[in-house]
Amino acid sequence: MIDLETALETIINSVTVLEPHDVPLDDLVGCVLARDIVAPIDVSSFRNSAMDGFAVSAKLLQDCSVDAPVTLSIAGVSYAGGDPPKELEGCASGALKIMTGAPVPESYDTVIKVEDTTFTESVVTFTVQPKLGANIRPCGEDMREGETIFRAGHKMRAWEVGILASMGLTQASVIRKPVVAVFTTGDELVEPGEKIKFGQIYNSNRYTITALIKLFCERTDHSAPLVDTETALREALNCDSEIIITSGGVSAGDKDLIPAVAADLGWKELFHKIAMKPGKPVFFARRNNQLLFGLPGNPLSTAVTCATLVIPALKKMAGLSDFTPKLLPAVLRSESRSGKRMLLWPGTMRREGTELIAEYSSKKSSASLTSLLNSDGLIVERQRGDDCDTSVKVAVLLWDDLLR
Ligand code: AMP
Ligand code: MG
């Protein structure tokens, strides 16, 4: 039986970054850029006002004060979206009424906000001496033409989509995400919403898996739960999806047929069984460009193996540079549960000074999906060693890192 590190390495080495394609802005959040993004224009491309107010030449107001107010004639108005009045170029003896975002003609160097003035239709009075250049946004203040704004490999966050729009781009070249087929297997499975009979259970794995991987795939395809027969499994494992995830049917029962059916269909087994708990029976195989993750059926095992083995692979395919789960050192505040296999069990984590304190979820069954309730991540304990007291150092994997 291989260890978790070797299994993860095998998976990562079997995965290649997918090819780029163009994606419109509305679908860009969460995608990974295939190329650097360079600003094609200055943003903003013209000098403009940061305030509703009056543009002036500051030198006209250099002696201005409450005791010596200065009154100027209003030479015109500049609106956002409009051209500044042409006749004003080169003439700044008066003041220009101006709105936020409106172009500031070169002959004006300062904008005074409307609240600091009193005005009529034809004249405006100032009582304070402005700071030269106040309230004027220079051309290219936000971005300069030719400036590299994003690097390839960057995962786009929500507001960054707006940054691309502000430079006039309509799409970006991003790494394609994979299409994933998810099959759940088990004669006992019933879809939520249907009536349940004795001996049956609701199919939760289909929903757990889909929710966990959603961020990292283009699409997930599903079928109704598969019965535990060779015929049903053959059809599923013969589909042409680039990634196939199954749940159930990989351990030691009479109806755990996935490894045998896969072998028969030409899948090459890369490993079967990892020395980890939960999740020991996990099966991984390749056929040409396709990958098959055979996850165990116990709901907690499914969730843990999906988060720690499948998601890193999907992250790498999608072009993310930091796809390997980050193990953080922590101090265990619960009794040690280390055993013959590496344990990855849900728990809570909190900071105390410089230390990360981890505490196990009270439930101990890999059939209990509610072990995950309120957990912050997985506590990782190596195989049983000498230090099994309550303050042993362990490592943790945070959901915040694993799942995004
Ligand atoms: P298996 O790996 O097929 O032996 O299943 C192990 C356990 O997980 C059994 O108790 C199954 O009933 C349960 N199980 C399998 N598939 C699912 C599923 N899709 N949703 C919820 N529980 C499941
Ligand atoms: Mg089963």
Coordinates of N, CA, C and O in Angstrom, one line a residue, residues 206-361:
R206 N -22.8 12.1 -4.7 CA -22.9 12.8 -6.0 C -22.9 14.3 -5.8 O -22.3 15.1 -6.5
Y207 N -23.6 14.7 -4.7 CA -23.7 16.2 -4.4 C -22.4 16.7 -3.7 O -22.0 17.8 -4.0
T208 N -21.9 15.9 -2.8 CA -20.6 16.3 -2.2 C -19.5 16.5 -3.2 O -18.9 17.6 -3.2
I209 N -19.4 15.5 -4.1 CA -18.3 15.6 -5.1 C -18.5 16.8 -6.0 O -17.6 17.6 -6.2
T210 N -19.7 17.0 -6.5 CA -20.0 18.0 -7.4 C -19.7 19.4 -6.8 O -19.1 20.3 -7.4
A211 N -20.2 19.5 -5.5 CA -20.0 20.8 -4.9 C -18.5 21.1 -4.6 O -18.0 22.2 -4.8
L212 N -17.8 20.1 -4.3 CA -16.3 20.3 -4.0 C -15.5 20.7 -5.2 O -14.6 21.5 -5.2
I213 N -15.9 20.1 -6.4 CA -15.1 20.3 -7.6 C -15.6 21.4 -8.5 O -14.9 21.8 -9.4
K214 N -16.8 21.9 -8.2 CA -17.5 22.9 -9.1 C -16.6 24.0 -9.5 O -16.5 24.4 -10.7
L215 N -15.9 24.6 -8.6 CA -15.0 25.8 -8.9 C -13.9 25.4 -9.9 O -13.4 26.3 -10.6
F216 N -13.5 24.2 -10.0 CA -12.4 23.8 -10.7 C -12.7 23.1 -12.1 O -11.8 22.7 -12.8
C217 N -14.0 23.0 -12.4 CA -14.3 22.4 -13.7 C -15.3 23.2 -14.5 O -16.0 24.1 -14.0
E218 N -15.2 23.0 -15.8 CA -16.0 23.6 -16.7 C -17.5 23.2 -16.5 O -18.4 24.0 -16.5
R219 N -17.6 21.9 -16.3 CA -19.0 21.3 -16.2 C -18.8 19.9 -15.5 O -17.8 19.3 -15.6
T220 N -19.9 19.5 -14.8 CA -19.9 18.1 -14.3 C -21.1 17.4 -15.0 O -22.1 18.0 -15.1
D221 N -20.8 16.2 -15.4 CA -21.9 15.4 -16.0 C -22.3 14.3 -15.0 O -21.4 13.7 -14.3
H222 N -23.5 13.9 -15.0 CA -24.0 12.9 -14.0 C -24.9 12.0 -14.7 O -25.5 12.2 -15.7
S223 N -25.2 10.8 -14.0 CA -26.2 9.9 -14.4 C -27.0 9.6 -13.1 O -26.5 10.0 -12.1
A224 N -28.0 8.8 -13.3 CA -28.7 8.3 -12.0 C -27.7 7.4 -11.4 O -26.7 6.9 -12.1
P225 N -27.8 7.1 -10.1 CA -26.8 6.2 -9.4 C -26.7 4.8 -10.2 O -27.8 4.4 -10.7
L226 N -25.6 4.3 -10.3 CA -25.4 3.1 -11.1 C -25.5 1.8 -10.1 O -25.1 1.9 -9.0
V227 N -26.2 0.8 -10.7 CA -26.3 -0.4 -9.9 C -24.9 -1.1 -10.0 O -24.1 -0.9 -10.9
D228 N -24.7 -2.0 -9.0 CA -23.4 -2.7 -8.9 C -23.3 -3.9 -9.8 O -23.2 -5.0 -9.4
T229 N -23.4 -3.6 -11.1 CA -23.3 -4.7 -12.1 C -22.2 -4.3 -13.1 O -21.9 -3.1 -13.3
E230 N -21.5 -5.3 -13.6 CA -20.5 -5.1 -14.6 C -21.0 -4.3 -15.8 O -20.3 -3.4 -16.2
T231 N -22.2 -4.6 -16.2 CA -22.8 -3.9 -17.4 C -22.9 -2.4 -17.1 O -22.5 -1.6 -17.9
A232 N -23.5 -2.1 -15.9 CA -23.6 -0.6 -15.6 C -22.3 0.1 -15.5 O -22.1 1.2 -16.0
L233 N -21.3 -0.6 -14.9 CA -20.0 0.0 -14.7 C -19.3 0.2 -16.0 O -18.6 1.1 -16.2
R234 N -19.4 -0.9 -16.9 CA -18.7 -0.8 -18.1 C -19.1 0.4 -18.9 O -18.3 1.1 -19.5
E235 N -20.4 0.7 -18.9 CA -20.9 1.8 -19.7 C -20.3 3.1 -19.2 O -19.8 4.0 -19.9
A236 N -20.3 3.2 -17.8 CA -19.8 4.4 -17.2 C -18.3 4.6 -17.5 O -17.8 5.7 -17.9
L237 N -17.5 3.5 -17.3 CA -16.1 3.7 -17.4 C -15.6 3.7 -18.8 O -14.4 3.9 -19.1
N238 N -16.5 3.5 -19.7 CA -16.2 3.6 -21.1 C -16.6 5.0 -21.7 O -16.4 5.3 -22.9
C239 N -17.1 5.9 -20.9 CA -17.5 7.2 -21.4 C -16.2 8.0 -21.7 O -15.1 7.6 -21.3
D240 N -16.3 9.0 -22.5 CA -15.1 9.7 -23.0 C -14.7 10.9 -22.3 O -13.9 11.7 -22.8
S241 N -15.2 11.2 -21.1 CA -14.8 12.4 -20.3 C -13.4 12.3 -20.0 O -12.8 11.2 -19.7
E242 N -12.7 13.5 -19.9 CA -11.3 13.5 -19.6 C -11.0 13.1 -18.2 O -10.0 12.6 -17.9
I243 N -12.0 13.4 -17.3 CA -11.8 13.0 -15.9 C -13.1 12.3 -15.5 O -14.2 12.8 -15.7
I244 N -12.9 11.1 -14.9 CA -14.1 10.4 -14.4 C -13.9 10.2 -12.9 O -12.8 9.8 -12.5
I245 N -14.9 10.6 -12.2 CA -14.8 10.3 -10.7 C -16.0 9.4 -10.4 O -17.1 9.6 -10.8
T246 N -15.7 8.3 -9.7 CA -16.7 7.4 -9.2 C -16.7 7.4 -7.7 O -15.7 7.7 -7.1
S247 N -17.8 7.0 -7.1 CA -17.8 6.8 -5.7 C -18.4 5.4 -5.4 O -19.3 4.9 -6.1
G248 N -17.7 4.7 -4.5 CA -18.2 3.3 -4.1 C -17.5 2.3 -5.1 O -16.9 2.6 -6.1
G249 N -17.6 1.0 -4.6 CA -17.2 -0.1 -5.5 C -15.7 -0.3 -5.7 O -15.3 -0.9 -6.6
V250 N -14.9 0.2 -4.7 CA -13.5 0.0 -4.9 C -12.9 -0.7 -3.7 O -11.7 -0.9 -3.7
S251 N -13.7 -1.1 -2.7 CA -13.1 -1.8 -1.6 C -13.2 -3.4 -1.8 O -13.1 -3.8 -2.9
A252 N -13.4 -4.1 -0.7 CA -13.1 -5.5 -0.8 C -14.4 -6.4 -0.9 O -14.3 -7.6 -0.8
G253 N -15.6 -5.7 -1.1 CA -16.8 -6.5 -1.1 C -17.0 -7.2 -2.4 O -16.4 -6.9 -3.4
D254 N -18.0 -8.1 -2.4 CA -18.3 -8.9 -3.6 C -18.7 -8.0 -4.8 O -18.6 -8.3 -5.9
K255 N -19.3 -6.9 -4.4 CA -19.9 -6.0 -5.5 C -19.0 -4.8 -5.8 O -19.4 -3.8 -6.4
D256 N -17.8 -4.8 -5.3 CA -16.8 -3.8 -5.5 C -16.0 -4.1 -6.8 O -14.9 -4.6 -6.8
L257 N -16.7 -3.7 -7.9 CA -16.2 -4.2 -9.2 C -15.4 -3.2 -10.0 O -14.9 -3.6 -11.1
I258 N -15.2 -2.0 -9.5 CA -14.6 -1.0 -10.4 C -13.2 -1.3 -10.8 O -12.9 -1.3 -12.1
P259 N -12.3 -1.7 -9.9 CA -10.9 -2.0 -10.4 C -10.9 -3.1 -11.5 O -10.2 -2.9 -12.5
A260 N -11.7 -4.1 -11.3 CA -11.7 -5.2 -12.3 C -12.3 -4.8 -13.7 O -11.7 -5.1 -14.7
V261 N -13.4 -4.1 -13.6 CA -14.1 -3.6 -14.8 C -13.1 -2.6 -15.6 O -13.0 -2.7 -16.8
A262 N -12.5 -1.8 -14.8 CA -11.6 -0.8 -15.4 C -10.4 -1.5 -16.1 O -10.1 -1.2 -17.3
A263 N -9.9 -2.5 -15.4 CA -8.7 -3.2 -16.0 C -9.2 -3.9 -17.4 O -8.5 -3.8 -18.4
D264 N -10.4 -4.4 -17.3 CA -10.9 -5.1 -18.5 C -11.2 -4.1 -19.7 O -11.1 -4.5 -20.8
L265 N -11.4 -2.8 -19.3 CA -11.7 -1.8 -20.4 C -10.4 -1.1 -20.8 O -10.4 -0.1 -21.6
G266 N -9.2 -1.6 -20.3 CA -8.0 -1.0 -20.8 C -7.5 0.2 -19.9 O -6.5 0.8 -20.3
W267 N -8.1 0.4 -18.8 CA -7.5 1.4 -17.9 C -6.3 0.8 -17.2 O -6.3 -0.4 -16.8
K268 N -5.2 1.6 -17.1 CA -4.0 1.2 -16.4 C -4.1 1.7 -15.0 O -4.1 2.9 -14.7
E269 N -4.0 0.7 -14.1 CA -4.1 1.1 -12.6 C -2.8 1.7 -12.2 O -1.7 1.2 -12.5
L270 N -2.8 2.9 -11.6 CA -1.6 3.6 -11.1 C -1.4 3.4 -9.7 O -0.3 3.3 -9.2
F271 N -2.5 3.3 -8.9 CA -2.5 2.7 -7.6 C -3.9 2.3 -7.1 O -4.9 2.8 -7.7
H272 N -3.9 1.4 -6.2 CA -5.2 1.0 -5.5 C -4.9 0.9 -4.1 O -4.0 0.0 -3.7
K273 N -5.5 1.7 -3.2 CA -5.3 1.7 -1.8 C -4.1 2.6 -1.4 O -3.0 2.5 -1.9
I274 N -4.5 3.5 -0.4 CA -3.5 4.4 0.2 C -3.5 4.1 1.7 O -4.6 3.9 2.2
A275 N -2.3 4.2 2.3 CA -2.3 4.1 3.8 C -2.8 5.3 4.4 O -2.0 6.1 5.0
M276 N -4.1 5.6 4.3 CA -4.7 6.8 4.9 C -6.0 6.4 5.5 O -6.7 5.4 5.1
K277 N -6.5 7.2 6.4 CA -7.8 7.0 7.0 C -8.5 8.3 7.3 O -7.9 9.2 7.9
P278 N -9.7 8.5 6.7 CA -10.4 7.6 5.9 C -9.9 7.6 4.5 O -9.0 8.4 4.1
G279 N -10.4 6.7 3.6 CA -10.1 6.8 2.2 C -9.2 5.7 1.7 O -8.8 5.7 0.5
K280 N -8.9 4.7 2.5 CA -7.9 3.7 2.1 C -8.2 3.0 0.7 O -7.2 2.9 -0.1
P281 N -9.4 2.7 0.4 CA -9.6 1.9 -0.9 C -9.4 2.7 -2.2 O -9.6 2.1 -3.3
V282 N -9.1 3.9 -2.1 CA -9.1 4.8 -3.3 C -8.3 4.2 -4.5 O -7.2 3.5 -4.3
F283 N -8.8 4.3 -5.7 CA -8.3 3.7 -6.9 C -8.0 4.7 -7.9 O -8.8 5.6 -8.1
F284 N -6.9 4.7 -8.6 CA -6.5 5.7 -9.6 C -6.0 5.0 -10.8 O -5.1 4.1 -10.7
A285 N -6.5 5.4 -12.0 CA -6.1 4.7 -13.2 C -6.1 5.7 -14.4 O -6.7 6.8 -14.3
R286 N -5.4 5.4 -15.4 CA -5.3 6.2 -16.6 C -5.6 5.4 -17.9 O -5.2 4.2 -18.0
R287 N -6.2 6.0 -18.8 CA -6.4 5.4 -20.1 C -6.2 6.5 -21.2 O -7.0 7.4 -21.2
N288 N -5.2 6.4 -22.0 CA -4.8 7.5 -22.9 C -4.8 8.8 -22.1 O -4.1 9.0 -21.2
N289 N -5.6 9.8 -22.6 CA -5.7 11.1 -21.9 C -6.7 11.2 -20.8 O -6.9 12.2 -20.2
Q290 N -7.3 10.1 -20.5 CA -8.4 10.1 -19.4 C -7.8 9.6 -18.1 O -6.9 8.8 -18.0
L291 N -8.4 10.2 -17.0 CA -8.0 9.8 -15.7 C -9.3 9.4 -14.9 O -10.3 9.9 -15.1
L292 N -9.1 8.3 -14.1 CA -10.2 7.8 -13.4 C -9.8 7.8 -11.9 O -8.8 7.3 -11.5
F293 N -10.7 8.5 -11.1 CA -10.5 8.5 -9.7 C -11.7 7.7 -9.1 O -12.8 8.1 -9.2
G294 N -11.3 6.5 -8.6 CA -12.3 5.7 -7.9 C -12.3 6.0 -6.4 O -11.5 5.4 -5.7
L295 N -13.2 6.8 -6.0 CA -13.2 7.2 -4.6 C -14.1 6.2 -3.8 O -15.1 5.6 -4.3
P296 N -13.7 5.9 -2.5 CA -14.5 5.0 -1.7 C -15.9 5.6 -1.4 O -16.1 6.8 -1.5
G297 N -16.8 4.7 -1.1 CA -18.2 5.2 -1.0 C -18.6 5.8 0.3 O -19.5 6.6 0.4
N298 N -17.9 5.4 1.4 CA -18.2 6.0 2.7 C -18.1 7.5 2.6 O -17.1 8.1 2.1
P299 N -19.2 8.2 2.9 CA -19.3 9.6 2.6 C -18.2 10.5 3.1 O -17.7 11.4 2.4
L300 N -17.6 10.3 4.3 CA -16.5 11.1 4.7 C -15.3 10.7 3.9 O -14.5 11.6 3.6
S301 N -15.1 9.4 3.6 CA -13.9 9.0 2.8 C -14.0 9.7 1.4 O -13.0 10.2 0.9
T302 N -15.2 9.8 0.9 CA -15.4 10.4 -0.4 C -15.0 11.9 -0.4 O -14.2 12.4 -1.2
A303 N -15.5 12.6 0.7 CA -15.2 14.0 0.8 C -13.7 14.2 1.0 O -13.1 15.1 0.3
V304 N -13.1 13.5 1.9 CA -11.6 13.7 2.2 C -10.7 13.3 1.0 O -9.8 14.1 0.6
T305 N -11.0 12.2 0.3 CA -10.2 11.9 -0.9 C -10.4 12.8 -2.0 O -9.5 13.2 -2.8
C306 N -11.6 13.3 -2.2 CA -11.9 14.3 -3.2 C -11.2 15.6 -3.0 O -10.5 16.1 -3.9
A307 N -11.2 16.0 -1.7 CA -10.5 17.3 -1.4 C -9.0 17.2 -1.5 O -8.3 18.1 -1.9
T308 N -8.4 16.0 -1.1 CA -7.0 16.0 -1.0 C -6.3 15.4 -2.2 O -5.1 15.6 -2.5
L309 N -7.1 14.6 -3.0 CA -6.5 14.0 -4.2 C -7.0 14.5 -5.5 O -6.2 14.7 -6.5
V310 N -8.3 14.7 -5.6 CA -8.9 15.1 -6.9 C -8.7 16.6 -7.1 O -8.3 17.0 -8.2
I311 N -9.0 17.4 -6.1 CA -8.9 18.9 -6.3 C -7.5 19.3 -6.6 O -7.3 20.1 -7.6
P312 N -6.4 18.8 -6.0 CA -5.1 19.2 -6.5 C -4.9 19.0 -8.0 O -4.3 19.8 -8.7
A313 N -5.4 17.8 -8.4 CA -5.2 17.5 -9.9 C -6.0 18.5 -10.7 O -5.5 19.0 -11.7
L314 N -7.2 18.8 -10.3 CA -8.0 19.8 -11.1 C -7.4 21.2 -11.1 O -7.4 21.9 -12.1
K315 N -6.8 21.5 -9.9 CA -6.1 22.8 -9.8 C -4.9 22.9 -10.8 O -4.7 23.9 -11.5
K316 N -4.2 21.8 -10.8 CA -3.0 21.8 -11.8 C -3.5 21.9 -13.2 O -3.0 22.7 -14.0
M317 N -4.5 21.1 -13.5 CA -5.0 21.2 -14.9 C -5.5 22.6 -15.3 O -5.4 23.0 -16.4
A318 N -6.1 23.3 -14.3 CA -6.6 24.6 -14.6 C -5.6 25.7 -14.6 O -5.9 26.9 -14.7
G319 N -4.3 25.3 -14.4 CA -3.2 26.3 -14.6 C -2.8 26.9 -13.3 O -1.9 27.8 -13.3
L320 N -3.4 26.6 -12.1 CA -2.9 27.2 -10.9 C -1.5 26.7 -10.5 O -1.2 25.5 -10.6
S321 N -0.7 27.7 -10.0 CA 0.7 27.3 -9.7 C 0.7 26.6 -8.3 O 1.5 25.7 -8.1
D322 N -0.1 27.1 -7.4 CA 0.0 26.4 -6.1 C -1.1 25.4 -5.9 O -2.1 25.7 -5.3
F323 N -0.9 24.2 -6.5 CA -1.9 23.2 -6.4 C -1.7 22.2 -5.3 O -2.6 21.4 -5.0
T324 N -0.5 22.1 -4.7 CA -0.3 21.1 -3.7 C -0.9 21.5 -2.3 O -0.7 22.7 -1.9
P325 N -1.6 20.6 -1.7 CA -2.1 21.0 -0.3 C -1.0 21.4 0.6 O 0.0 20.8 0.6
K326 N -1.3 22.5 1.3 CA -0.3 23.1 2.3 C -0.5 22.5 3.7 O -1.5 22.8 4.3
L327 N 0.5 21.8 4.1 CA 0.5 21.2 5.5 C 1.0 22.3 6.5 O 2.1 22.7 6.3
L328 N 0.2 22.7 7.5 CA 0.7 23.6 8.4 C 0.9 22.9 9.8 O 0.1 22.1 10.2
P329 N 2.0 23.2 10.5 CA 2.2 22.6 11.8 C 1.2 23.1 12.8 O 0.8 24.3 12.7
A330 N 0.7 22.2 13.7 CA -0.3 22.6 14.6 C -0.1 21.8 15.9 O 0.7 20.8 15.9
V331 N -0.8 22.2 17.0 CA -0.7 21.5 18.2 C -2.1 20.9 18.5 O -3.1 21.5 18.3
L332 N -2.1 19.6 18.7 CA -3.3 18.8 18.9 C -3.8 19.0 20.3 O -3.1 18.6 21.3
R333 N -5.0 19.5 20.5 CA -5.6 19.7 21.8 C -6.6 18.5 22.2 O -7.1 18.5 23.3
S334 N -6.8 17.6 21.2 CA -7.6 16.4 21.5 C -6.6 15.2 21.8 O -5.4 15.3 21.6
E335 N -7.2 14.1 22.3 CA -6.4 12.9 22.4 C -6.0 12.5 21.0 O -6.8 12.5 20.1
S336 N -4.8 12.0 21.0 CA -4.3 11.5 19.7 C -5.1 10.3 19.2 O -5.6 9.5 20.0
R337 N -5.3 10.3 17.9 CA -6.1 9.2 17.3 C -5.2 8.4 16.3 O -5.7 7.7 15.4
S338 N -3.9 8.6 16.4 CA -3.0 8.0 15.4 C -3.1 6.5 15.4 O -3.3 5.9 16.5
G339 N -3.0 5.9 14.3 CA -3.2 4.4 14.2 C -2.2 3.9 13.1 O -1.1 4.4 12.9
K340 N -2.6 2.8 12.4 CA -1.7 2.2 11.5 C -1.6 2.9 10.2 O -0.7 2.7 9.4
R341 N -2.6 3.8 9.9 CA -2.5 4.6 8.7 C -2.5 6.0 9.0 O -2.9 6.4 10.1
M342 N -2.0 6.9 8.0 CA -2.0 8.3 8.2 C -3.5 8.7 8.4 O -4.3 8.4 7.6
L343 N -3.7 9.5 9.4 CA -5.1 9.9 9.7 C -5.3 11.4 9.1 O -4.5 12.2 9.3
L344 N -6.5 11.5 8.4 CA -6.8 12.9 8.0 C -8.3 13.1 8.5 O -9.2 12.7 7.8
W345 N -8.4 13.7 9.6 CA -9.8 13.7 10.2 C -10.2 15.2 10.4 O -9.4 16.0 10.8
P346 N -11.5 15.5 10.1 CA -11.9 16.9 10.3 C -11.8 17.4 11.7 O -11.9 16.6 12.7
G347 N -11.6 18.6 11.8 CA -11.5 19.3 13.2 C -11.6 20.8 13.1 O -11.7 21.3 12.0
T348 N -11.5 21.4 14.2 CA -11.5 22.8 14.3 C -10.1 23.3 14.5 O -9.2 22.6 15.0
M349 N -9.8 24.5 14.0 CA -8.4 25.1 14.2 C -8.6 26.5 14.6 O -9.4 27.2 14.1
R350 N -7.8 26.9 15.5 CA -7.8 28.3 15.9 C -6.3 28.7 16.3 O -5.5 27.9 16.7
R351 N -6.1 30.0 16.2 CA -4.8 30.5 16.5 C -4.7 30.9 18.0 O -5.7 31.4 18.6
E352 N -3.7 30.5 18.7 CA -3.4 30.9 20.0 C -2.0 31.4 20.0 O -1.0 30.6 20.0
G353 N -1.8 32.7 20.0 CA -0.4 33.3 19.9 C 0.1 32.9 18.5 O -0.5 33.1 17.5
T354 N 1.3 32.3 18.5 CA 1.9 31.9 17.2 C 1.5 30.5 16.8 O 1.8 30.0 15.8
E355 N 0.7 29.8 17.7 CA 0.4 28.4 17.4 C -1.0 28.2 16.9 O -1.9 29.0 17.1
L356 N -1.1 27.1 16.1 CA -2.4 26.7 15.5 C -2.8 25.6 16.3 O -2.2 24.5 16.4
I357 N -4.0 25.7 17.0 CA -4.5 24.7 17.9 C -5.5 23.9 17.2 O -6.5 24.5 16.6
A358 N -5.4 22.6 17.1 CA -6.3 21.7 16.4 C -7.1 20.8 17.3 O -6.5 20.3 18.3
E359 N -8.4 20.6 17.1 CA -9.2 19.8 17.9 C -10.1 18.9 17.0 O -10.8 19.4 16.1
Y360 N -10.1 17.6 17.3 CA -10.8 16.7 16.4 C -12.3 16.9 16.5 O -12.8 17.2 17.6
S361 N -13.0 16.6 15.5 CA -14.5 16.5 15.5 C -14.8 15.3 16.4 O -14.0 14.3 16.4

